Structures are given as structure tokens and as C-alpha cells.
mmCIF file of C-alpha atoms in Angstrom:
data_model
loop_
_atom_site.group_PDB
_atom_site.id
_atom_site.type_symbol
_atom_site.label_atom_id
_atom_site.label_comp_id
_atom_site.label_asym_id
_atom_site.label_seq_id
_atom_site.Cartn_x
_atom_site.Cartn_y
_atom_site.Cartn_z
ATOM 1 C CA MET A 243 171.921 157.735 -5.952
ATOM 2 C CA ILE A 244 174.020 154.254 -5.015
ATOM 3 C CA SER A 245 177.196 155.182 -3.232
ATOM 4 C CA GLY A 246 180.253 153.099 -1.623
ATOM 5 C CA THR A 247 177.965 152.573 1.036
ATOM 6 C CA THR A 248 175.272 151.389 -0.273
ATOM 7 C CA ARG A 249 173.971 147.683 -0.015
ATOM 8 C CA LEU A 250 173.013 145.743 -2.656
ATOM 9 C CA ILE A 251 169.691 143.452 -3.404
ATOM 10 C CA ALA A 252 170.498 141.098 -7.021
ATOM 11 C CA HIS A 253 167.565 140.993 -8.771
ATOM 12 C CA LEU A 254 168.089 137.736 -10.980
ATOM 13 C CA GLY A 255 166.760 136.267 -13.957
ATOM 14 C CA VAL A 256 166.487 136.794 -17.641
ATOM 15 C CA PRO A 257 165.028 138.821 -19.713
ATOM 16 C CA THR A 258 165.286 141.698 -17.589
ATOM 17 C CA ASP A 259 162.893 144.051 -19.273
ATOM 18 C CA SER A 260 160.014 142.539 -17.957
ATOM 19 C CA PHE A 261 161.079 143.302 -13.777
ATOM 20 C CA ARG A 262 159.385 145.461 -11.860
ATOM 21 C CA ALA A 263 160.325 144.887 -8.186
ATOM 22 C CA PRO A 264 162.805 147.763 -8.516
ATOM 23 C CA LEU A 265 160.462 149.990 -9.274
ATOM 24 C CA ILE A 266 159.004 148.864 -5.433
ATOM 25 C CA TYR A 267 161.944 148.523 -3.945
ATOM 26 C CA ASN A 268 163.952 151.560 -4.693
ATOM 27 C CA PRO A 269 161.309 154.169 -4.135
ATOM 28 C CA TRP A 270 160.924 152.518 -0.562
ATOM 29 C CA PHE A 271 164.887 152.528 0.106
ATOM 30 C CA GLU A 272 164.662 156.177 -0.681
ATOM 31 C CA SER A 273 161.565 156.784 1.017
ATOM 32 C CA GLN A 274 162.680 155.445 4.391
ATOM 33 C CA GLY A 275 166.715 156.898 4.109
ATOM 34 C CA ILE A 276 167.603 153.551 3.877
ATOM 35 C CA ASP A 277 170.658 152.997 1.609
ATOM 36 C CA ALA A 278 169.903 149.762 -0.482
ATOM 37 C CA ARG A 279 168.545 149.430 -3.964
ATOM 38 C CA VAL A 280 168.047 146.487 -6.130
ATOM 39 C CA VAL A 281 170.426 145.842 -9.330
ATOM 40 C CA PRO A 282 168.633 144.028 -11.886
ATOM 41 C CA MET A 283 171.308 141.348 -12.923
ATOM 42 C CA GLY A 284 171.060 139.187 -15.803
ATOM 43 C CA CYS A 285 172.491 135.769 -16.054
ATOM 44 C CA GLU A 286 172.324 133.450 -18.189
ATOM 45 C CA ALA A 287 171.342 130.366 -16.770
ATOM 46 C CA GLU A 288 173.998 128.427 -18.026
ATOM 47 C CA ASP A 289 176.427 130.719 -15.786
ATOM 48 C CA TYR A 290 173.919 130.647 -13.115
ATOM 49 C CA PRO A 291 175.378 128.219 -10.504
ATOM 50 C CA ALA A 292 179.149 129.133 -11.252
ATOM 51 C CA PHE A 293 177.583 132.978 -10.417
ATOM 52 C CA LEU A 294 174.944 132.495 -7.305
ATOM 53 C CA PRO A 295 177.815 131.559 -4.788
ATOM 54 C CA LEU A 296 181.022 134.493 -6.714
ATOM 55 C CA LEU A 297 177.764 136.829 -6.353
ATOM 56 C CA PHE A 298 177.188 136.455 -2.679
ATOM 57 C CA ARG A 299 181.279 137.396 -1.735
ATOM 58 C CA LEU A 300 180.787 140.413 -2.195
ATOM 59 C CA ARG A 301 180.967 142.263 0.891
ATOM 60 C CA ASN A 302 177.971 144.461 0.375
ATOM 61 C CA ILE A 303 175.404 142.239 -0.795
ATOM 62 C CA ASP A 304 172.097 141.845 1.607
ATOM 63 C CA GLY A 305 170.524 139.184 -0.906
ATOM 64 C CA ALA A 306 168.795 138.199 -3.877
ATOM 65 C CA LEU A 307 165.358 138.103 -5.663
ATOM 66 C CA ILE A 308 165.021 135.394 -8.491
ATOM 67 C CA THR A 309 162.527 135.007 -10.948
ATOM 68 C CA MET A 310 162.825 133.332 -14.147
ATOM 69 C CA PRO A 311 164.465 130.775 -15.261
ATOM 70 C CA HIS A 312 167.067 130.378 -12.061
ATOM 71 C CA LYS A 313 164.024 129.325 -9.027
ATOM 72 C CA VAL A 314 164.436 125.931 -8.933
ATOM 73 C CA ALA A 315 168.187 125.803 -9.762
ATOM 74 C CA THR A 316 168.591 128.167 -7.092
ATOM 75 C CA VAL A 317 167.407 125.057 -4.552
ATOM 76 C CA ALA A 318 170.718 122.891 -5.200
ATOM 77 C CA LEU A 319 173.328 125.829 -4.962
ATOM 78 C CA LEU A 320 171.860 126.450 -1.200
ATOM 79 C CA ASP A 321 173.216 125.554 2.414
ATOM 80 C CA GLU A 322 169.856 125.731 4.075
ATOM 81 C CA ALA A 323 166.203 125.802 2.608
ATOM 82 C CA ARG A 324 163.275 127.018 4.633
ATOM 83 C CA PRO A 325 160.410 124.561 4.523
ATOM 84 C CA ALA A 326 158.149 126.874 1.670
ATOM 85 C CA VAL A 327 161.457 125.527 -0.471
ATOM 86 C CA LEU A 328 161.387 122.030 0.529
ATOM 87 C CA MET A 329 157.825 122.246 -0.145
ATOM 88 C CA SER A 330 157.281 123.435 -3.669
ATOM 89 C CA GLY A 331 161.348 122.562 -5.065
ATOM 90 C CA SER A 332 162.028 126.655 -5.521
ATOM 91 C CA CYS A 333 163.421 129.408 -4.515
ATOM 92 C CA ASN A 334 163.057 132.693 -4.639
ATOM 93 C CA ALA A 335 165.063 134.623 -2.620
ATOM 94 C CA VAL A 336 168.405 134.023 -0.940
ATOM 95 C CA LYS A 337 170.700 135.358 1.974
ATOM 96 C CA ARG A 338 174.118 135.430 3.314
ATOM 97 C CA ASP A 339 173.363 134.411 7.126
ATOM 98 C CA ALA A 340 176.234 135.298 10.066
ATOM 99 C CA ASP A 341 178.666 132.155 9.181
ATOM 100 C CA GLY A 342 178.212 133.289 5.170
ATOM 101 C CA ARG A 343 175.690 130.500 4.031
ATOM 102 C CA LEU A 344 173.503 130.944 1.763
ATOM 103 C CA VAL A 345 169.232 130.929 2.895
ATOM 104 C CA GLY A 346 167.130 130.359 0.410
ATOM 105 C CA ASP A 347 162.601 130.793 1.088
ATOM 106 C CA MET A 348 159.917 131.368 -1.649
ATOM 107 C CA PHE A 349 157.826 133.561 -1.200
ATOM 108 C CA ASP A 350 155.944 133.756 -4.358
ATOM 109 C CA GLY A 351 153.048 131.896 -3.003
ATOM 110 C CA GLU A 352 152.536 133.588 0.310
ATOM 111 C CA GLY A 353 152.127 136.819 -1.857
ATOM 112 C CA PHE A 354 149.668 134.998 -4.491
ATOM 113 C CA VAL A 355 147.372 133.803 -1.365
ATOM 114 C CA ARG A 356 147.254 137.415 0.740
ATOM 115 C CA GLY A 357 146.765 138.851 -2.777
ATOM 116 C CA MET A 358 143.377 136.531 -3.259
ATOM 117 C CA LEU A 359 142.433 137.747 0.833
ATOM 118 C CA ARG A 360 142.943 141.034 0.258
ATOM 119 C CA LYS A 361 140.099 140.397 -2.270
ATOM 120 C CA GLY A 362 137.716 138.388 -0.151
ATOM 121 C CA ARG A 363 139.044 134.875 -1.212
ATOM 122 C CA GLU A 364 140.261 132.517 1.055
ATOM 123 C CA ALA A 365 141.941 129.489 -0.701
ATOM 124 C CA LYS A 366 140.304 126.922 2.282
ATOM 125 C CA GLY A 367 138.339 124.230 1.062
ATOM 126 C CA LEU A 368 138.761 125.155 -2.538
ATOM 127 C CA ARG A 369 139.341 123.218 -5.793
ATOM 128 C CA ALA A 370 142.515 125.242 -7.404
ATOM 129 C CA LEU A 371 144.403 124.869 -11.081
ATOM 130 C CA VAL A 372 147.660 126.005 -11.323
ATOM 131 C CA VAL A 373 149.104 125.406 -14.875
ATOM 132 C CA GLY A 374 152.665 126.047 -14.831
ATOM 133 C CA ALA A 375 155.027 123.928 -12.746
ATOM 134 C CA GLY A 376 158.162 125.887 -12.277
ATOM 135 C CA GLY A 377 159.604 128.097 -9.742
ATOM 136 C CA VAL A 378 156.382 130.356 -9.341
ATOM 137 C CA GLY A 379 153.886 127.862 -10.217
ATOM 138 C CA SER A 380 155.783 125.203 -7.326
ATOM 139 C CA GLY A 381 155.077 127.967 -5.276
ATOM 140 C CA ILE A 382 151.860 129.475 -5.307
ATOM 141 C CA ALA A 383 150.641 125.008 -5.751
ATOM 142 C CA ALA A 384 152.679 125.011 -2.472
ATOM 143 C CA ALA A 385 150.773 127.988 -0.297
ATOM 144 C CA LEU A 386 147.299 126.977 -1.812
ATOM 145 C CA ALA A 387 147.855 123.769 -0.086
ATOM 146 C CA GLN A 388 149.671 125.160 3.535
ATOM 147 C CA ALA A 389 146.596 127.826 2.977
ATOM 148 C CA GLY A 390 144.125 124.996 3.630
ATOM 149 C CA ALA A 391 143.181 124.056 -0.784
ATOM 150 C CA ALA A 392 140.819 120.517 -0.772
ATOM 151 C CA GLU A 393 141.600 119.566 -4.416
ATOM 152 C CA ILE A 394 145.114 121.175 -6.873
ATOM 153 C CA GLY A 395 145.428 120.016 -10.113
ATOM 154 C CA LEU A 396 148.498 120.785 -11.516
ATOM 155 C CA PHE A 397 149.673 120.591 -15.114
ATOM 156 C CA ASP A 398 152.404 121.561 -17.099
ATOM 157 C CA ALA A 399 154.188 121.012 -20.709
ATOM 158 C CA ARG A 400 156.559 119.108 -19.037
ATOM 159 C CA ALA A 401 153.703 116.366 -17.509
ATOM 160 C CA ASP A 402 157.961 115.080 -15.526
ATOM 161 C CA ALA A 403 157.868 118.807 -13.837
ATOM 162 C CA ALA A 404 153.621 118.713 -12.963
ATOM 163 C CA GLU A 405 154.491 114.170 -11.181
ATOM 164 C CA GLN A 406 157.514 116.022 -9.369
ATOM 165 C CA LEU A 407 155.309 118.883 -7.359
ATOM 166 C CA ALA A 408 152.189 116.615 -7.245
ATOM 167 C CA GLY A 409 154.723 113.902 -5.366
ATOM 168 C CA ARG A 410 155.778 116.883 -3.003
ATOM 169 C CA LEU A 411 152.725 118.275 -1.967
ATOM 170 C CA ARG A 412 151.604 114.429 -1.038
ATOM 171 C CA ARG A 413 154.122 114.261 1.318
ATOM 172 C CA HIS A 414 153.902 117.801 2.989
ATOM 173 C CA CYS A 415 150.025 117.482 2.876
ATOM 174 C CA PRO A 416 149.046 114.322 2.303
ATOM 175 C CA GLY A 417 144.711 115.205 2.835
ATOM 176 C CA ILE A 418 145.054 117.125 0.455
ATOM 177 C CA GLY A 419 143.171 115.496 -3.664
ATOM 178 C CA ILE A 420 146.145 115.898 -5.997
ATOM 179 C CA SER A 421 145.490 115.454 -10.169
ATOM 180 C CA THR A 422 147.879 116.265 -12.908
ATOM 181 C CA GLY A 423 147.325 115.955 -16.467
ATOM 182 C CA SER A 424 144.583 117.844 -17.874
ATOM 183 C CA ASN A 425 144.813 122.294 -18.274
ATOM 184 C CA ASP A 426 140.622 122.039 -18.217
ATOM 185 C CA PRO A 427 139.126 125.201 -15.955
ATOM 186 C CA ALA A 428 136.227 123.508 -15.993
ATOM 187 C CA GLY A 429 134.993 123.060 -12.296
ATOM 188 C CA TRP A 430 137.753 125.370 -10.669
ATOM 189 C CA ASP A 431 137.121 127.447 -8.334
ATOM 190 C CA VAL A 432 140.552 129.109 -8.764
ATOM 191 C CA ILE A 433 142.845 128.843 -12.180
ATOM 192 C CA VAL A 434 146.153 130.271 -11.876
ATOM 193 C CA ASN A 435 148.342 131.165 -15.266
ATOM 194 C CA ALA A 436 152.011 130.569 -13.821
ATOM 195 C CA THR A 437 153.644 130.252 -17.042
ATOM 196 C CA PRO A 438 154.751 132.759 -19.497
ATOM 197 C CA LEU A 439 152.230 133.277 -22.049
ATOM 198 C CA GLY A 440 151.128 136.243 -21.872
ATOM 199 C CA MET A 441 153.979 138.340 -21.489
ATOM 200 C CA ASN A 442 154.766 137.934 -26.088
ATOM 201 C CA ALA A 443 152.068 139.580 -28.722
ATOM 202 C CA GLY A 444 150.059 136.250 -29.456
ATOM 203 C CA ASP A 445 151.083 133.889 -27.056
ATOM 204 C CA PRO A 446 148.293 131.531 -26.884
ATOM 205 C CA MET A 447 146.135 131.227 -23.762
ATOM 206 C CA PRO A 448 147.232 128.938 -20.659
ATOM 207 C CA VAL A 449 144.152 127.551 -21.283
ATOM 208 C CA ASP A 450 140.051 128.187 -22.917
ATOM 209 C CA ALA A 451 138.393 130.672 -21.255
ATOM 210 C CA ALA A 452 135.427 129.727 -22.744
ATOM 211 C CA ARG A 453 135.251 127.163 -19.909
ATOM 212 C CA ILE A 454 135.992 128.754 -16.814
ATOM 213 C CA ASP A 455 133.110 129.509 -14.412
ATOM 214 C CA PRO A 456 132.710 132.935 -14.192
ATOM 215 C CA ALA A 457 132.272 132.295 -10.530
ATOM 216 C CA ALA A 458 136.010 131.690 -10.602
ATOM 217 C CA PHE A 459 138.396 133.296 -9.088
ATOM 218 C CA VAL A 460 141.809 133.760 -12.389
ATOM 219 C CA GLY A 461 144.953 134.758 -10.907
ATOM 220 C CA GLU A 462 148.141 135.799 -13.507
ATOM 221 C CA VAL A 463 151.815 135.405 -12.916
ATOM 222 C CA VAL A 464 152.681 137.668 -16.196
ATOM 223 C CA MET A 465 153.581 141.442 -15.416
ATOM 224 C CA LYS A 466 154.965 142.838 -18.269
ATOM 225 C CA GLN A 467 151.418 144.217 -18.956
ATOM 226 C CA ALA A 468 148.918 145.169 -16.238
ATOM 227 C CA GLU A 469 145.788 142.660 -17.733
ATOM 228 C CA THR A 470 147.078 140.006 -20.117
ATOM 229 C CA PRO A 471 144.687 139.076 -22.705
ATOM 230 C CA PHE A 472 144.416 135.651 -20.699
ATOM 231 C CA LEU A 473 142.786 137.747 -17.283
ATOM 232 C CA ALA A 474 141.004 140.141 -19.713
ATOM 233 C CA ALA A 475 138.733 137.232 -20.948
ATOM 234 C CA ALA A 476 138.662 135.785 -17.433
ATOM 235 C CA ARG A 477 137.357 139.374 -16.890
ATOM 236 C CA GLU A 478 134.744 139.386 -19.906
ATOM 237 C CA ARG A 479 133.063 136.070 -18.567
ATOM 238 C CA GLY A 480 132.227 137.435 -14.994
ATOM 239 C CA CYS A 481 135.288 136.129 -13.270
ATOM 240 C CA MET A 482 137.368 137.566 -9.771
ATOM 241 C CA THR A 483 140.894 138.358 -11.552
ATOM 242 C CA GLN A 484 144.726 138.710 -9.577
ATOM 243 C CA ILE A 485 147.585 140.688 -12.204
ATOM 244 C CA GLY A 486 150.797 139.836 -11.223
ATOM 245 C CA ALA A 487 151.674 142.532 -9.484
ATOM 246 C CA ASP A 488 149.123 141.990 -7.103
ATOM 247 C CA MET A 489 151.054 139.120 -6.081
ATOM 248 C CA LEU A 490 154.430 141.048 -6.164
ATOM 249 C CA PHE A 491 153.649 143.498 -3.732
ATOM 250 C CA GLU A 492 151.568 141.312 -1.621
ATOM 251 C CA GLN A 493 155.177 138.904 -1.230
ATOM 252 C CA ILE A 494 157.494 142.044 -0.730
ATOM 253 C CA PRO A 495 156.907 142.200 2.799
ATOM 254 C CA ALA A 496 157.750 139.365 3.395
ATOM 255 C CA TYR A 497 161.035 139.715 1.653
ATOM 256 C CA LEU A 498 162.232 142.708 3.493
ATOM 257 C CA GLU A 499 161.730 141.048 6.996
ATOM 258 C CA PHE A 500 164.167 138.303 5.000
ATOM 259 C CA PHE A 501 166.838 140.498 4.599
ATOM 260 C CA GLY A 502 166.225 142.416 7.857
ATOM 261 C CA PHE A 503 164.785 145.468 6.470
ATOM 262 C CA PRO A 504 162.243 147.656 8.764
ATOM 263 C CA ALA A 505 158.828 146.430 8.567
ATOM 264 C CA ALA A 506 156.325 147.979 5.258
ATOM 265 C CA THR A 507 152.754 146.699 4.303
ATOM 266 C CA SER A 508 151.468 146.448 0.978
ATOM 267 C CA ASP A 509 149.759 149.607 0.869
ATOM 268 C CA GLU A 510 152.590 151.542 1.768
ATOM 269 C CA LEU A 511 154.936 149.702 -0.775
ATOM 270 C CA ARG A 512 151.591 151.027 -3.205
ATOM 271 C CA ARG A 513 151.519 154.274 -2.451
ATOM 272 C CA ILE A 514 155.395 155.124 -2.891
ATOM 273 C CA SER A 515 155.446 152.658 -5.740
ATOM 274 C CA ARG A 516 157.247 153.720 -9.780
ATOM 275 C CA LEU A 517 155.324 150.884 -11.239
ATOM 276 C CA GLN A 518 153.354 151.946 -14.926
ATOM 277 C CA TYR A 519 152.221 149.817 -17.769
#
């Protein structure tokens, strides 16, 4: 139920038909007797800079989950950016503090790295290729750097986006090797598809799957389906894989803490989730 006392968390992005977070958050709120709900809101990119500040004028808003295509644009709208935002140049969580200031953080990367650890793979000392330097890819690259990756390769169809991310990573993590310009997966220990490729039937592969080392860990951010063709190809080569929803389950506990809700574990969230494909 949503009533006049319900606290709202906006889920901002387009298209909303790919959103999976409400199917995890809302069953958990219900199970805990918490009068709050995550509500998808399909805000177009051209309207977003005006809409976000107005959204936080609402009395019953507790926060916003930010997804494509707004994660990078959100940074300029914040009054305070947490370290992960400054490092990645993107933001996926916004709240209003006691003084009415908009505070932002980034949890995509934390969710991805936690998912790796859950499968027994540590990022420390590994070489990671991140394909896609937009909002989610920037967050993952930053978290891999913070987790001690030895080298990070960045590729984006917009070369300037990859170069800007590389510059931020070099400033914040000077001991890590950073390269740009190639999406050849050969020789990398971790390969991440952080692009929208895989959301639609017939999308090309983000990398040449035939060149992926069978020992590599291959991760995906697309959540429209449980296993994308890219992950299926990697699994057929013998790779350990991580679906997009795994990253989501692992980062939601950090989101809940950020918004001031009671703690939850990823296992608890998985048990009550209504996420289906």
C-alpha cells in the first residue's frame, strides 16, 4: 500500500521498463513494516537538471536512485559529492541532508566488487578491462581501483569519456596502470560490460568473446534479462560470470544505510525479492 504517510524513493531514468530495483526494495520494506516505497519515474535527459532539485522539494521524499542516462549529469547538481562520486565522475544515489543540501554517492562499483568477492574472486592485483566509461562503468572502474587492481583498461565509443575517467583514476590512484583505447579482452583477468549492449535483441557483443581467457571473471551490468548473450558466450568459454542483478543485490545494503533505513544483507534481500525474468 501507498498512503499519505508513505516515504518515497524516486527511481530516475529512462526507459523504466528495465528497472529491477523496486522488485527488491519494496518487498523488503513490506517485510520490515517500513512505510516507504521505491517509485520508478521516467525523466527525460533534457528535463532532468530542472526536475531533480524540484523532486527534493517534496515533503515525503527520502532519496533518489539514479540510473541511465542521468548518473554523470547528477554530479553537477549536487551540493556535496562523496569520494566515490569525485573519483568516478558519476552518482547513483542522492539524498537531502538536514540543511536541505543535496548529497550524492556512488554504489555501483561497490556492488560489483562485493559480487566478485561473493564468488571468491578478489580484485587486488588483477588486470581489469571495463568497456563503457559512462555512469556505471566509471563507478565500477573506480571501485576496482580502490580494491587494489593492478591495471585497468578503459574503452568507450566516446574516446573523450574514457580519457576523462582515466585522468580521474590516475589522480586518485597513482600507483595503478591505466590504459585506454582498446576493447580487446585477451589477457585481462576481469572483463566488464558496462554498456547498454545486450538490452535489445540483435545488439553486437561489447568485445570479441572468442578472445576472452577461460580463466577470466566476466561481469555484466545489463539487467533486462538474467543472462545476456555476452555472458552466455563467456560461460561457454569456461569463465566465471556475474549477472547484472548480482551487482544490484550487493549494493542495496549500502543504499539503505545511505538513506537512513535499517540494515539488510544481500541474502535477506534475495530471499524476499520478487525479481523474475
